[in-house]
Amino acid sequence: MSDPAVVLDDLRGESEEVDRLVRDLSDERWAAPTPAAGWTIAHQVAHLTWTDRAALLAVTDAEGFGAEAEKALAAPESFVDDGAAEGAALSPAELLGRWRVGRERLWTALSAAPPGARFPWYGPPMSATSMATARLMETWAHGQDIADALGVVRAPTARLRHVAWIGLRARDYAYLVRGITPPAEPFRVELTGPDGDVWAYGPEDAAQRITGPALDFCLLVTQRVHRDDTALRAQGADAAHWLTIAQAFAGPAGTGRDPREP
């Protein structure tokens, strides 16, 4: 995932797909509840807008981002919900306009970032490519919540490779944010992509192994599905445990989703 142009193009594609889901909705539909407790479709788009703004600050104004990060540290359990609620109070037209302008400004800033530059974030500092990958992951995940609220089934694309990658890179973070020491040994992960090709990561002889559909893995690491509702298979106790706590996003430990009703 080292080519920033590829990631940026895929980020734009993912954003446009979510935009198509919401652009023709009535005001009433914008207020429809999503699987995230207390969040409507408007909250989902507001969160993307808010996070794009934070990312733009990180890329263009490190001092300004630092001030925003201090606010987050002062209210770690509520700052995400507060940002979403503020945006959701806008009219759908204004909110959608802000999201479109903000994500384009961020795309332009990331495209112009010098090679090797790193930017502050709520977790470790990020390169432009990593920042774009993180934005794609969040856009896809919140787009999934919107699709679920609308009863829409989205066809998975090869863009999921970026979501899977960041989920893998965040393996140790999922342990550390819960006060658990991560396993010392690497895992082998083999995911079947939407086109049937296998995305393989980690040493082939690793004792801890995970296999299954890339879509299920991406839904799990973004905590859009319960472990029991996936076709993922784990070999080894550490691999099995990771699948119960995996998260691809920074911030406090996520609570995940409940199992589906029988």
JSON list of C-alpha atoms in Angstrom, two decimals, residues 23-211:
[
{"chain": "A", "resi": 23, "resn": "ARG", "atom": "CA", "xyz": [-27.33, 12.51, -2.24]},
{"chain": "A", "resi": 24, "resn": "ASP", "atom": "CA", "xyz": [-30.96, 11.90, -3.24]},
{"chain": "A", "resi": 25, "resn": "LEU", "atom": "CA", "xyz": [-32.34, 11.07, 0.20]},
{"chain": "A", "resi": 26, "resn": "SER", "atom": "CA", "xyz": [-35.25, 13.01, 1.65]},
{"chain": "A", "resi": 27, "resn": "ASP", "atom": "CA", "xyz": [-34.74, 14.90, 4.88]},
{"chain": "A", "resi": 28, "resn": "GLU", "atom": "CA", "xyz": [-36.71, 12.17, 6.65]},
{"chain": "A", "resi": 29, "resn": "ARG", "atom": "CA", "xyz": [-34.36, 9.48, 5.37]},
{"chain": "A", "resi": 30, "resn": "TRP", "atom": "CA", "xyz": [-31.34, 11.45, 6.59]},
{"chain": "A", "resi": 31, "resn": "ALA", "atom": "CA", "xyz": [-32.85, 11.06, 10.04]},
{"chain": "A", "resi": 32, "resn": "ALA", "atom": "CA", "xyz": [-33.14, 7.27, 9.73]},
{"chain": "A", "resi": 33, "resn": "PRO", "atom": "CA", "xyz": [-31.34, 5.30, 12.47]},
{"chain": "A", "resi": 34, "resn": "THR", "atom": "CA", "xyz": [-28.25, 3.27, 11.60]},
{"chain": "A", "resi": 35, "resn": "PRO", "atom": "CA", "xyz": [-26.74, 0.24, 13.36]},
{"chain": "A", "resi": 36, "resn": "ALA", "atom": "CA", "xyz": [-24.55, 2.58, 15.44]},
{"chain": "A", "resi": 37, "resn": "ALA", "atom": "CA", "xyz": [-26.59, 3.29, 18.56]},
{"chain": "A", "resi": 38, "resn": "GLY", "atom": "CA", "xyz": [-27.95, 6.82, 18.60]},
{"chain": "A", "resi": 39, "resn": "TRP", "atom": "CA", "xyz": [-26.55, 7.68, 15.16]},
{"chain": "A", "resi": 40, "resn": "THR", "atom": "CA", "xyz": [-28.67, 8.55, 12.16]},
{"chain": "A", "resi": 41, "resn": "ILE", "atom": "CA", "xyz": [-27.49, 8.68, 8.56]},
{"chain": "A", "resi": 42, "resn": "ALA", "atom": "CA", "xyz": [-26.82, 12.38, 9.17]},
{"chain": "A", "resi": 43, "resn": "HIS", "atom": "CA", "xyz": [-24.55, 11.48, 12.12]},
{"chain": "A", "resi": 44, "resn": "GLN", "atom": "CA", "xyz": [-22.57, 9.12, 9.90]},
{"chain": "A", "resi": 45, "resn": "VAL", "atom": "CA", "xyz": [-21.93, 11.79, 7.25]},
{"chain": "A", "resi": 46, "resn": "ALA", "atom": "CA", "xyz": [-21.27, 14.38, 9.95]},
{"chain": "A", "resi": 47, "resn": "HIS", "atom": "CA", "xyz": [-18.62, 12.14, 11.45]},
{"chain": "A", "resi": 48, "resn": "LEU", "atom": "CA", "xyz": [-16.88, 11.75, 8.09]},
{"chain": "A", "resi": 49, "resn": "THR", "atom": "CA", "xyz": [-17.02, 15.53, 7.65]},
{"chain": "A", "resi": 50, "resn": "TRP", "atom": "CA", "xyz": [-15.62, 16.15, 11.12]},
{"chain": "A", "resi": 51, "resn": "THR", "atom": "CA", "xyz": [-12.81, 13.62, 10.73]},
{"chain": "A", "resi": 52, "resn": "ASP", "atom": "CA", "xyz": [-11.86, 14.91, 7.28]},
{"chain": "A", "resi": 53, "resn": "ARG", "atom": "CA", "xyz": [-11.56, 18.37, 8.82]},
{"chain": "A", "resi": 54, "resn": "ALA", "atom": "CA", "xyz": [-9.33, 17.02, 11.59]},
{"chain": "A", "resi": 55, "resn": "ALA", "atom": "CA", "xyz": [-7.16, 15.24, 9.02]},
{"chain": "A", "resi": 56, "resn": "LEU", "atom": "CA", "xyz": [-6.87, 18.42, 6.96]},
{"chain": "A", "resi": 57, "resn": "LEU", "atom": "CA", "xyz": [-5.72, 20.29, 10.06]},
{"chain": "A", "resi": 58, "resn": "ALA", "atom": "CA", "xyz": [-3.15, 17.58, 10.76]},
{"chain": "A", "resi": 59, "resn": "VAL", "atom": "CA", "xyz": [-1.77, 17.89, 7.22]},
{"chain": "A", "resi": 60, "resn": "THR", "atom": "CA", "xyz": [-1.83, 21.68, 6.93]},
{"chain": "A", "resi": 61, "resn": "ASP", "atom": "CA", "xyz": [-1.74, 23.08, 10.48]},
{"chain": "A", "resi": 62, "resn": "ALA", "atom": "CA", "xyz": [-0.06, 20.84, 13.05]},
{"chain": "A", "resi": 63, "resn": "GLU", "atom": "CA", "xyz": [-0.50, 23.44, 15.80]},
{"chain": "A", "resi": 64, "resn": "GLY", "atom": "CA", "xyz": [-4.21, 23.75, 15.07]},
{"chain": "A", "resi": 65, "resn": "PHE", "atom": "CA", "xyz": [-4.57, 19.99, 15.10]},
{"chain": "A", "resi": 66, "resn": "GLY", "atom": "CA", "xyz": [-2.76, 19.86, 18.44]},
{"chain": "A", "resi": 67, "resn": "ALA", "atom": "CA", "xyz": [-5.42, 22.11, 19.93]},
{"chain": "A", "resi": 68, "resn": "GLU", "atom": "CA", "xyz": [-8.14, 19.81, 18.59]},
{"chain": "A", "resi": 69, "resn": "ALA", "atom": "CA", "xyz": [-6.34, 16.76, 19.96]},
{"chain": "A", "resi": 70, "resn": "GLU", "atom": "CA", "xyz": [-6.25, 18.37, 23.40]},
{"chain": "A", "resi": 71, "resn": "LYS", "atom": "CA", "xyz": [-10.04, 18.66, 23.29]},
{"chain": "A", "resi": 72, "resn": "ALA", "atom": "CA", "xyz": [-10.27, 14.99, 22.44]},
{"chain": "A", "resi": 73, "resn": "LEU", "atom": "CA", "xyz": [-8.00, 14.04, 25.33]},
{"chain": "A", "resi": 74, "resn": "ALA", "atom": "CA", "xyz": [-10.17, 16.06, 27.68]},
{"chain": "A", "resi": 75, "resn": "ALA", "atom": "CA", "xyz": [-13.27, 14.11, 26.66]},
{"chain": "A", "resi": 76, "resn": "PRO", "atom": "CA", "xyz": [-12.11, 10.76, 25.23]},
{"chain": "A", "resi": 77, "resn": "GLU", "atom": "CA", "xyz": [-15.47, 9.05, 25.62]},
{"chain": "A", "resi": 78, "resn": "SER", "atom": "CA", "xyz": [-17.64, 11.77, 24.08]},
{"chain": "A", "resi": 79, "resn": "PHE", "atom": "CA", "xyz": [-15.67, 13.84, 21.57]},
{"chain": "A", "resi": 80, "resn": "VAL", "atom": "CA", "xyz": [-16.57, 11.60, 18.61]},
{"chain": "A", "resi": 81, "resn": "ASP", "atom": "CA", "xyz": [-20.30, 11.63, 19.44]},
{"chain": "A", "resi": 82, "resn": "ASP", "atom": "CA", "xyz": [-20.23, 15.37, 20.11]},
{"chain": "A", "resi": 83, "resn": "GLY", "atom": "CA", "xyz": [-18.65, 16.08, 16.72]},
{"chain": "A", "resi": 84, "resn": "ALA", "atom": "CA", "xyz": [-21.20, 13.90, 14.96]},
{"chain": "A", "resi": 85, "resn": "ALA", "atom": "CA", "xyz": [-24.12, 15.49, 16.78]},
{"chain": "A", "resi": 86, "resn": "GLU", "atom": "CA", "xyz": [-22.97, 19.00, 15.89]},
{"chain": "A", "resi": 87, "resn": "GLY", "atom": "CA", "xyz": [-22.86, 18.18, 12.19]},
{"chain": "A", "resi": 88, "resn": "ALA", "atom": "CA", "xyz": [-26.08, 16.20, 12.25]},
{"chain": "A", "resi": 89, "resn": "ALA", "atom": "CA", "xyz": [-27.91, 19.32, 13.47]},
{"chain": "A", "resi": 90, "resn": "LEU", "atom": "CA", "xyz": [-27.27, 20.98, 10.08]},
{"chain": "A", "resi": 91, "resn": "SER", "atom": "CA", "xyz": [-29.67, 20.68, 7.19]},
{"chain": "A", "resi": 92, "resn": "PRO", "atom": "CA", "xyz": [-28.89, 17.69, 4.95]},
{"chain": "A", "resi": 93, "resn": "ALA", "atom": "CA", "xyz": [-27.99, 20.00, 2.05]},
{"chain": "A", "resi": 94, "resn": "GLU", "atom": "CA", "xyz": [-25.53, 22.01, 4.13]},
{"chain": "A", "resi": 95, "resn": "LEU", "atom": "CA", "xyz": [-24.00, 18.91, 5.70]},
{"chain": "A", "resi": 96, "resn": "LEU", "atom": "CA", "xyz": [-23.55, 17.20, 2.35]},
{"chain": "A", "resi": 97, "resn": "GLY", "atom": "CA", "xyz": [-22.00, 20.36, 0.91]},
{"chain": "A", "resi": 98, "resn": "ARG", "atom": "CA", "xyz": [-19.54, 20.62, 3.80]},
{"chain": "A", "resi": 99, "resn": "TRP", "atom": "CA", "xyz": [-18.54, 16.98, 3.43]},
{"chain": "A", "resi": 100, "resn": "ARG", "atom": "CA", "xyz": [-17.92, 17.36, -0.28]},
{"chain": "A", "resi": 101, "resn": "VAL", "atom": "CA", "xyz": [-15.82, 20.51, 0.12]},
{"chain": "A", "resi": 102, "resn": "GLY", "atom": "CA", "xyz": [-13.89, 19.14, 3.07]},
{"chain": "A", "resi": 103, "resn": "ARG", "atom": "CA", "xyz": [-13.01, 15.79, 1.55]},
{"chain": "A", "resi": 104, "resn": "GLU", "atom": "CA", "xyz": [-11.84, 17.49, -1.67]},
{"chain": "A", "resi": 105, "resn": "ARG", "atom": "CA", "xyz": [-9.61, 19.87, 0.29]},
{"chain": "A", "resi": 106, "resn": "LEU", "atom": "CA", "xyz": [-8.13, 16.94, 2.18]},
{"chain": "A", "resi": 107, "resn": "TRP", "atom": "CA", "xyz": [-7.59, 15.00, -1.04]},
{"chain": "A", "resi": 108, "resn": "THR", "atom": "CA", "xyz": [-5.74, 17.98, -2.53]},
{"chain": "A", "resi": 109, "resn": "ALA", "atom": "CA", "xyz": [-3.61, 18.45, 0.58]},
{"chain": "A", "resi": 110, "resn": "LEU", "atom": "CA", "xyz": [-2.65, 14.78, 0.73]},
{"chain": "A", "resi": 111, "resn": "SER", "atom": "CA", "xyz": [-1.82, 14.80, -2.99]},
{"chain": "A", "resi": 112, "resn": "ALA", "atom": "CA", "xyz": [0.56, 17.72, -2.46]},
{"chain": "A", "resi": 113, "resn": "ALA", "atom": "CA", "xyz": [2.26, 16.28, 0.64]},
{"chain": "A", "resi": 114, "resn": "PRO", "atom": "CA", "xyz": [6.03, 15.93, 0.20]},
{"chain": "A", "resi": 115, "resn": "PRO", "atom": "CA", "xyz": [7.46, 12.39, 0.19]},
{"chain": "A", "resi": 116, "resn": "GLY", "atom": "CA", "xyz": [8.43, 11.25, 3.66]},
{"chain": "A", "resi": 117, "resn": "ALA", "atom": "CA", "xyz": [6.28, 13.80, 5.46]},
{"chain": "A", "resi": 118, "resn": "ARG", "atom": "CA", "xyz": [4.50, 12.61, 8.59]},
{"chain": "A", "resi": 119, "resn": "PHE", "atom": "CA", "xyz": [1.52, 14.22, 10.24]},
{"chain": "A", "resi": 120, "resn": "PRO", "atom": "CA", "xyz": [0.20, 14.12, 13.82]},
{"chain": "A", "resi": 121, "resn": "TRP", "atom": "CA", "xyz": [-2.90, 12.08, 14.60]},
{"chain": "A", "resi": 122, "resn": "TYR", "atom": "CA", "xyz": [-4.83, 10.72, 17.56]},
{"chain": "A", "resi": 123, "resn": "GLY", "atom": "CA", "xyz": [-2.63, 7.64, 17.39]},
{"chain": "A", "resi": 124, "resn": "PRO", "atom": "CA", "xyz": [0.93, 7.49, 15.99]},
{"chain": "A", "resi": 125, "resn": "PRO", "atom": "CA", "xyz": [1.94, 10.06, 13.34]},
{"chain": "A", "resi": 126, "resn": "MET", "atom": "CA", "xyz": [0.93, 9.15, 9.79]},
{"chain": "A", "resi": 127, "resn": "SER", "atom": "CA", "xyz": [2.36, 9.49, 6.30]},
{"chain": "A", "resi": 128, "resn": "ALA", "atom": "CA", "xyz": [0.13, 10.88, 3.56]},
{"chain": "A", "resi": 129, "resn": "THR", "atom": "CA", "xyz": [-0.49, 7.34, 2.30]},
{"chain": "A", "resi": 130, "resn": "SER", "atom": "CA", "xyz": [-1.41, 6.09, 5.76]},
{"chain": "A", "resi": 131, "resn": "MET", "atom": "CA", "xyz": [-3.70, 9.06, 6.32]},
{"chain": "A", "resi": 132, "resn": "ALA", "atom": "CA", "xyz": [-5.47, 8.40, 3.01]},
{"chain": "A", "resi": 133, "resn": "THR", "atom": "CA", "xyz": [-5.79, 4.70, 3.89]},
{"chain": "A", "resi": 134, "resn": "ALA", "atom": "CA", "xyz": [-7.31, 5.57, 7.25]},
{"chain": "A", "resi": 135, "resn": "ARG", "atom": "CA", "xyz": [-9.79, 7.92, 5.64]},
{"chain": "A", "resi": 136, "resn": "LEU", "atom": "CA", "xyz": [-10.75, 5.25, 3.11]},
{"chain": "A", "resi": 137, "resn": "MET", "atom": "CA", "xyz": [-11.25, 2.73, 5.90]},
{"chain": "A", "resi": 138, "resn": "GLU", "atom": "CA", "xyz": [-13.53, 5.07, 7.83]},
{"chain": "A", "resi": 139, "resn": "THR", "atom": "CA", "xyz": [-15.44, 6.13, 4.74]},
{"chain": "A", "resi": 140, "resn": "TRP", "atom": "CA", "xyz": [-16.07, 2.49, 3.85]},
{"chain": "A", "resi": 141, "resn": "ALA", "atom": "CA", "xyz": [-17.07, 1.56, 7.41]},
{"chain": "A", "resi": 142, "resn": "HIS", "atom": "CA", "xyz": [-19.49, 4.44, 7.92]},
{"chain": "A", "resi": 143, "resn": "GLY", "atom": "CA", "xyz": [-20.77, 3.89, 4.41]},
{"chain": "A", "resi": 144, "resn": "GLN", "atom": "CA", "xyz": [-21.60, 0.35, 5.51]},
{"chain": "A", "resi": 145, "resn": "ASP", "atom": "CA", "xyz": [-23.69, 1.70, 8.37]},
{"chain": "A", "resi": 146, "resn": "ILE", "atom": "CA", "xyz": [-25.54, 3.94, 5.91]},
{"chain": "A", "resi": 147, "resn": "ALA", "atom": "CA", "xyz": [-26.09, 1.06, 3.49]},
{"chain": "A", "resi": 148, "resn": "ASP", "atom": "CA", "xyz": [-27.42, -1.12, 6.30]},
{"chain": "A", "resi": 149, "resn": "ALA", "atom": "CA", "xyz": [-29.82, 1.63, 7.36]},
{"chain": "A", "resi": 150, "resn": "LEU", "atom": "CA", "xyz": [-31.10, 1.91, 3.81]},
{"chain": "A", "resi": 151, "resn": "GLY", "atom": "CA", "xyz": [-31.29, -1.85, 3.25]},
{"chain": "A", "resi": 152, "resn": "VAL", "atom": "CA", "xyz": [-28.74, -1.61, 0.45]},
{"chain": "A", "resi": 153, "resn": "VAL", "atom": "CA", "xyz": [-26.25, -4.42, -0.25]},
{"chain": "A", "resi": 154, "resn": "ARG", "atom": "CA", "xyz": [-23.01, -2.98, -1.63]},
{"chain": "A", "resi": 155, "resn": "ALA", "atom": "CA", "xyz": [-20.87, -5.06, -3.93]},
{"chain": "A", "resi": 156, "resn": "PRO", "atom": "CA", "xyz": [-17.40, -5.45, -2.35]},
{"chain": "A", "resi": 157, "resn": "THR", "atom": "CA", "xyz": [-14.51, -4.06, -4.39]},
{"chain": "A", "resi": 158, "resn": "ALA", "atom": "CA", "xyz": [-10.74, -4.41, -4.47]},
{"chain": "A", "resi": 159, "resn": "ARG", "atom": "CA", "xyz": [-10.63, -1.22, -2.38]},
{"chain": "A", "resi": 160, "resn": "LEU", "atom": "CA", "xyz": [-11.16, -3.52, 0.59]},
{"chain": "A", "resi": 161, "resn": "ARG", "atom": "CA", "xyz": [-7.47, -4.37, 0.34]},
{"chain": "A", "resi": 162, "resn": "HIS", "atom": "CA", "xyz": [-6.70, -1.03, 2.02]},
{"chain": "A", "resi": 163, "resn": "VAL", "atom": "CA", "xyz": [-9.16, -1.71, 4.82]},
{"chain": "A", "resi": 164, "resn": "ALA", "atom": "CA", "xyz": [-7.68, -5.15, 5.40]},
{"chain": "A", "resi": 165, "resn": "TRP", "atom": "CA", "xyz": [-4.17, -3.73, 5.43]},
{"chain": "A", "resi": 166, "resn": "ILE", "atom": "CA", "xyz": [-4.88, -1.12, 8.08]},
{"chain": "A", "resi": 167, "resn": "GLY", "atom": "CA", "xyz": [-6.72, -3.72, 10.13]},
{"chain": "A", "resi": 168, "resn": "LEU", "atom": "CA", "xyz": [-3.64, -5.92, 10.07]},
{"chain": "A", "resi": 169, "resn": "ARG", "atom": "CA", "xyz": [-1.32, -3.03, 10.90]},
{"chain": "A", "resi": 170, "resn": "ALA", "atom": "CA", "xyz": [-3.50, -2.18, 13.90]},
{"chain": "A", "resi": 171, "resn": "ARG", "atom": "CA", "xyz": [-3.27, -5.67, 15.40]},
{"chain": "A", "resi": 172, "resn": "ASP", "atom": "CA", "xyz": [-1.04, -4.69, 18.31]},
{"chain": "A", "resi": 173, "resn": "TYR", "atom": "CA", "xyz": [-2.98, -1.48, 18.93]},
{"chain": "A", "resi": 174, "resn": "ALA", "atom": "CA", "xyz": [-6.13, -3.50, 19.60]},
{"chain": "A", "resi": 175, "resn": "TYR", "atom": "CA", "xyz": [-4.31, -5.22, 22.45]},
{"chain": "A", "resi": 176, "resn": "LEU", "atom": "CA", "xyz": [-2.55, -2.15, 23.83]},
{"chain": "A", "resi": 177, "resn": "VAL", "atom": "CA", "xyz": [-5.68, -0.01, 23.97]},
{"chain": "A", "resi": 178, "resn": "ARG", "atom": "CA", "xyz": [-7.17, -2.71, 26.22]},
{"chain": "A", "resi": 179, "resn": "GLY", "atom": "CA", "xyz": [-4.08, -2.93, 28.42]},
{"chain": "A", "resi": 180, "resn": "ILE", "atom": "CA", "xyz": [-3.06, -6.33, 27.03]},
{"chain": "A", "resi": 181, "resn": "THR", "atom": "CA", "xyz": [0.44, -7.26, 25.89]},
{"chain": "A", "resi": 182, "resn": "PRO", "atom": "CA", "xyz": [0.30, -8.16, 22.18]},
{"chain": "A", "resi": 183, "resn": "PRO", "atom": "CA", "xyz": [1.53, -11.60, 21.05]},
{"chain": "A", "resi": 184, "resn": "ALA", "atom": "CA", "xyz": [5.20, -11.56, 20.16]},
{"chain": "A", "resi": 185, "resn": "GLU", "atom": "CA", "xyz": [4.90, -13.78, 17.09]},
{"chain": "A", "resi": 186, "resn": "PRO", "atom": "CA", "xyz": [3.48, -12.64, 13.76]},
{"chain": "A", "resi": 187, "resn": "PHE", "atom": "CA", "xyz": [0.26, -14.12, 12.37]},
{"chain": "A", "resi": 188, "resn": "ARG", "atom": "CA", "xyz": [-0.44, -15.54, 8.92]},
{"chain": "A", "resi": 189, "resn": "VAL", "atom": "CA", "xyz": [-3.58, -14.03, 7.39]},
{"chain": "A", "resi": 190, "resn": "GLU", "atom": "CA", "xyz": [-5.01, -15.28, 4.09]},
{"chain": "A", "resi": 191, "resn": "LEU", "atom": "CA", "xyz": [-8.09, -13.45, 2.81]},
{"chain": "A", "resi": 192, "resn": "THR", "atom": "CA", "xyz": [-10.11, -14.20, -0.30]},
{"chain": "A", "resi": 193, "resn": "GLY", "atom": "CA", "xyz": [-10.79, -10.97, -2.18]},
{"chain": "A", "resi": 194, "resn": "PRO", "atom": "CA", "xyz": [-13.96, -10.08, -4.10]},
{"chain": "A", "resi": 195, "resn": "ASP", "atom": "CA", "xyz": [-12.43, -11.36, -7.35]},
{"chain": "A", "resi": 196, "resn": "GLY", "atom": "CA", "xyz": [-11.37, -14.69, -5.84]},
{"chain": "A", "resi": 197, "resn": "ASP", "atom": "CA", "xyz": [-7.68, -13.84, -5.46]},
{"chain": "A", "resi": 198, "resn": "VAL", "atom": "CA", "xyz": [-5.98, -14.51, -2.11]},
{"chain": "A", "resi": 199, "resn": "TRP", "atom": "CA", "xyz": [-4.43, -11.64, -0.16]},
{"chain": "A", "resi": 200, "resn": "ALA", "atom": "CA", "xyz": [-1.72, -13.18, 2.00]},
{"chain": "A", "resi": 201, "resn": "TYR", "atom": "CA", "xyz": [0.14, -11.50, 4.86]},
{"chain": "A", "resi": 202, "resn": "GLY", "atom": "CA", "xyz": [2.70, -12.75, 7.35]},
{"chain": "A", "resi": 203, "resn": "PRO", "atom": "CA", "xyz": [5.07, -15.73, 7.33]},
{"chain": "A", "resi": 204, "resn": "GLU", "atom": "CA", "xyz": [3.78, -18.88, 5.65]},
{"chain": "A", "resi": 205, "resn": "ASP", "atom": "CA", "xyz": [4.90, -21.06, 8.56]},
{"chain": "A", "resi": 206, "resn": "ALA", "atom": "CA", "xyz": [3.25, -19.01, 11.32]},
{"chain": "A", "resi": 207, "resn": "ALA", "atom": "CA", "xyz": [1.45, -21.11, 13.92]},
{"chain": "A", "resi": 208, "resn": "GLN", "atom": "CA", "xyz": [-1.28, -18.50, 14.41]},
{"chain": "A", "resi": 209, "resn": "ARG", "atom": "CA", "xyz": [-3.41, -18.29, 11.25]},
{"chain": "A", "resi": 210, "resn": "ILE", "atom": "CA", "xyz": [-6.60, -16.61, 10.03]},
{"chain": "A", "resi": 211, "resn": "THR", "atom": "CA", "xyz": [-8.38, -17.43, 6.78]}
]
